[in-house]
Amino acid sequence: MKYDDKIRSKLGLVACLRDMGNGSSRIFMDDVKSNKLELPINWQHDYFYTFTPELDNETIESMMLTDKEFQNIGEVVVARLLALNGRVK
C-alpha cells in the first residue's frame, strides 16, 4: 500500500502514559471499538487490557528503556492486536 486507504479494523488498542506521582509512570492499554471501518472517528472503550510495571520517569522521558522493556511493550501490543482480530495461532 503506497497511501493510507483510510480503512481500519473495528477493534484496536489504545495506550496512555500515566504519571503515578511517585517518580514513576505506567503505560496503560485498553481495547477499543471503532464506530465504522472507513475513517473511524469515534473509538469507544471496550475493555481494560494491561499495564506495564512502573517505569522511572527520567528513564522513560529520555527514551532510555532497556531493549527488553521496549521489546516487551511491542510484544504485548502485537499479541493483543492479533487476539482482538482472531488471528492467534
PDB file of C-alpha atoms in Angstrom:
ATOM      1  CA  MET A   1       0.000   0.000   0.000  1.00  0.00           C
ATOM      2  CA  LYS A   2       1.509   3.317  -1.051  1.00  0.00           C
ATOM      3  CA  TYR A   3      -1.078   5.516   0.637  1.00  0.00           C
ATOM      4  CA  ASP A   4      -3.495   5.441   3.552  1.00  0.00           C
ATOM      5  CA  ASP A   5      -6.743   3.930   2.236  1.00  0.00           C
ATOM      6  CA  LYS A   6      -8.440   5.075   5.491  1.00  0.00           C
ATOM      7  CA  ILE A   7      -9.710   1.556   6.280  1.00  0.00           C
ATOM      8  CA  ARG A   8      -9.218   0.308   9.821  1.00  0.00           C
ATOM      9  CA  SER A   9     -10.167  -2.717  11.884  1.00  0.00           C
ATOM     10  CA  LYS A  10     -13.175  -2.228  14.132  1.00  0.00           C
ATOM     11  CA  LEU A  11     -11.137  -3.417  17.112  1.00  0.00           C
ATOM     12  CA  GLY A  12      -7.971  -1.780  18.338  1.00  0.00           C
ATOM     13  CA  LEU A  13      -5.778  -0.858  21.245  1.00  0.00           C
ATOM     14  CA  VAL A  14      -5.220   2.498  22.895  1.00  0.00           C
ATOM     15  CA  ALA A  15      -2.241   3.331  25.097  1.00  0.00           C
ATOM     16  CA  CYS A  16      -1.724   6.133  27.573  1.00  0.00           C
ATOM     17  CA  LEU A  17       1.138   7.166  29.819  1.00  0.00           C
ATOM     18  CA  ARG A  18       0.094   7.778  33.425  1.00  0.00           C
ATOM     19  CA  ASP A  19       2.320   9.551  35.927  1.00  0.00           C
ATOM     20  CA  MET A  20       1.943   7.554  39.140  1.00  0.00           C
ATOM     21  CA  GLY A  21       3.001  10.533  41.271  1.00  0.00           C
ATOM     22  CA  ASN A  22       5.949   8.821  42.892  1.00  0.00           C
ATOM     23  CA  GLY A  23       8.641   9.448  40.279  1.00  0.00           C
ATOM     24  CA  SER A  24       7.399   6.655  38.061  1.00  0.00           C
ATOM     25  CA  SER A  25       4.873   6.118  35.278  1.00  0.00           C
ATOM     26  CA  ARG A  26       2.975   3.230  33.755  1.00  0.00           C
ATOM     27  CA  ILE A  27       1.726   2.623  30.234  1.00  0.00           C
ATOM     28  CA  PHE A  28      -1.910   1.515  30.344  1.00  0.00           C
ATOM     29  CA  MET A  29      -3.514  -0.278  27.395  1.00  0.00           C
ATOM     30  CA  ASP A  30      -7.209  -0.708  26.742  1.00  0.00           C
ATOM     31  CA  ASP A  31      -9.210  -2.378  23.998  1.00  0.00           C
ATOM     32  CA  VAL A  32     -11.330  -0.029  21.895  1.00  0.00           C
ATOM     33  CA  LYS A  33     -14.032  -0.401  19.215  1.00  0.00           C
ATOM     34  CA  SER A  34     -14.433   1.937  16.256  1.00  0.00           C
ATOM     35  CA  ASN A  35     -17.722   3.311  15.001  1.00  0.00           C
ATOM     36  CA  LYS A  36     -17.018   2.238  11.410  1.00  0.00           C
ATOM     37  CA  LEU A  37     -14.345   0.660   9.205  1.00  0.00           C
ATOM     38  CA  GLU A  38     -13.664   3.644   6.950  1.00  0.00           C
ATOM     39  CA  LEU A  39     -12.364   6.797   8.590  1.00  0.00           C
ATOM     40  CA  PRO A  40     -13.389   5.782  12.105  1.00  0.00           C
ATOM     41  CA  ILE A  41     -13.704   8.910  14.183  1.00  0.00           C
ATOM     42  CA  ASN A  42     -15.222   7.608  17.387  1.00  0.00           C
ATOM     43  CA  TRP A  43     -13.442   4.913  19.319  1.00  0.00           C
ATOM     44  CA  GLN A  44     -15.143   3.630  22.460  1.00  0.00           C
ATOM     45  CA  HIS A  45     -13.518   1.952  25.428  1.00  0.00           C
ATOM     46  CA  ASP A  46     -14.305  -1.756  25.386  1.00  0.00           C
ATOM     47  CA  TYR A  47     -12.122  -3.462  27.984  1.00  0.00           C
ATOM     48  CA  PHE A  48      -9.101  -2.887  30.212  1.00  0.00           C
ATOM     49  CA  TYR A  49      -6.200  -4.936  28.819  1.00  0.00           C
ATOM     50  CA  THR A  50      -2.998  -4.412  30.809  1.00  0.00           C
ATOM     51  CA  PHE A  51      -0.350  -2.037  32.104  1.00  0.00           C
ATOM     52  CA  THR A  52       3.414  -2.082  32.363  1.00  0.00           C
ATOM     53  CA  PRO A  53       5.364  -2.300  35.583  1.00  0.00           C
ATOM     54  CA  GLU A  54       6.258   1.106  36.975  1.00  0.00           C
ATOM     55  CA  LEU A  55       8.911   2.826  34.878  1.00  0.00           C
ATOM     56  CA  ASP A  56      11.208   5.536  36.203  1.00  0.00           C
ATOM     57  CA  ASN A  57      10.024   8.928  34.855  1.00  0.00           C
ATOM     58  CA  GLU A  58      13.508  10.141  33.999  1.00  0.00           C
ATOM     59  CA  THR A  59      14.258   6.908  32.130  1.00  0.00           C
ATOM     60  CA  ILE A  60      11.043   6.902  30.117  1.00  0.00           C
ATOM     61  CA  GLU A  61      11.174  10.643  29.348  1.00  0.00           C
ATOM     62  CA  SER A  62      14.663  10.242  27.917  1.00  0.00           C
ATOM     63  CA  MET A  63      13.557   7.138  25.946  1.00  0.00           C
ATOM     64  CA  MET A  64      16.231   5.124  27.740  1.00  0.00           C
ATOM     65  CA  LEU A  65      14.219   1.984  28.464  1.00  0.00           C
ATOM     66  CA  THR A  66      16.184  -1.199  28.008  1.00  0.00           C
ATOM     67  CA  ASP A  67      15.887  -3.138  24.766  1.00  0.00           C
ATOM     68  CA  LYS A  68      13.982  -5.801  26.729  1.00  0.00           C
ATOM     69  CA  GLU A  69      11.485  -3.230  28.095  1.00  0.00           C
ATOM     70  CA  PHE A  70      10.843  -1.849  24.603  1.00  0.00           C
ATOM     71  CA  GLN A  71      10.553  -5.406  23.275  1.00  0.00           C
ATOM     72  CA  ASN A  72       8.044  -6.375  25.979  1.00  0.00           C
ATOM     73  CA  ILE A  73       5.829  -3.375  25.199  1.00  0.00           C
ATOM     74  CA  GLY A  74       5.895  -4.182  21.476  1.00  0.00           C
ATOM     75  CA  GLU A  75       5.130  -7.859  22.044  1.00  0.00           C
ATOM     76  CA  VAL A  76       2.167  -7.019  24.277  1.00  0.00           C
ATOM     77  CA  VAL A  77       0.769  -4.664  21.607  1.00  0.00           C
ATOM     78  CA  VAL A  78       1.149  -7.110  18.709  1.00  0.00           C
ATOM     79  CA  ALA A  79      -0.159 -10.083  20.727  1.00  0.00           C
ATOM     80  CA  ARG A  80      -3.283  -8.196  21.741  1.00  0.00           C
ATOM     81  CA  LEU A  81      -3.989  -6.913  18.230  1.00  0.00           C
ATOM     82  CA  LEU A  82      -3.675 -10.467  16.892  1.00  0.00           C
ATOM     83  CA  ALA A  83      -6.032 -11.750  19.595  1.00  0.00           C
ATOM     84  CA  LEU A  84      -8.601  -8.987  19.022  1.00  0.00           C
ATOM     85  CA  ASN A  85      -8.698  -9.785  15.334  1.00  0.00           C
ATOM     86  CA  GLY A  86      -8.928 -13.567  15.790  1.00  0.00           C
ATOM     87  CA  ARG A  87      -5.511 -14.171  14.289  1.00  0.00           C
ATOM     88  CA  VAL A  88      -3.841 -16.058  17.142  1.00  0.00           C
ATOM     89  CA  LYS A  89      -2.281 -19.355  16.100  1.00  0.00           C
TER      90      LYS A  89
END
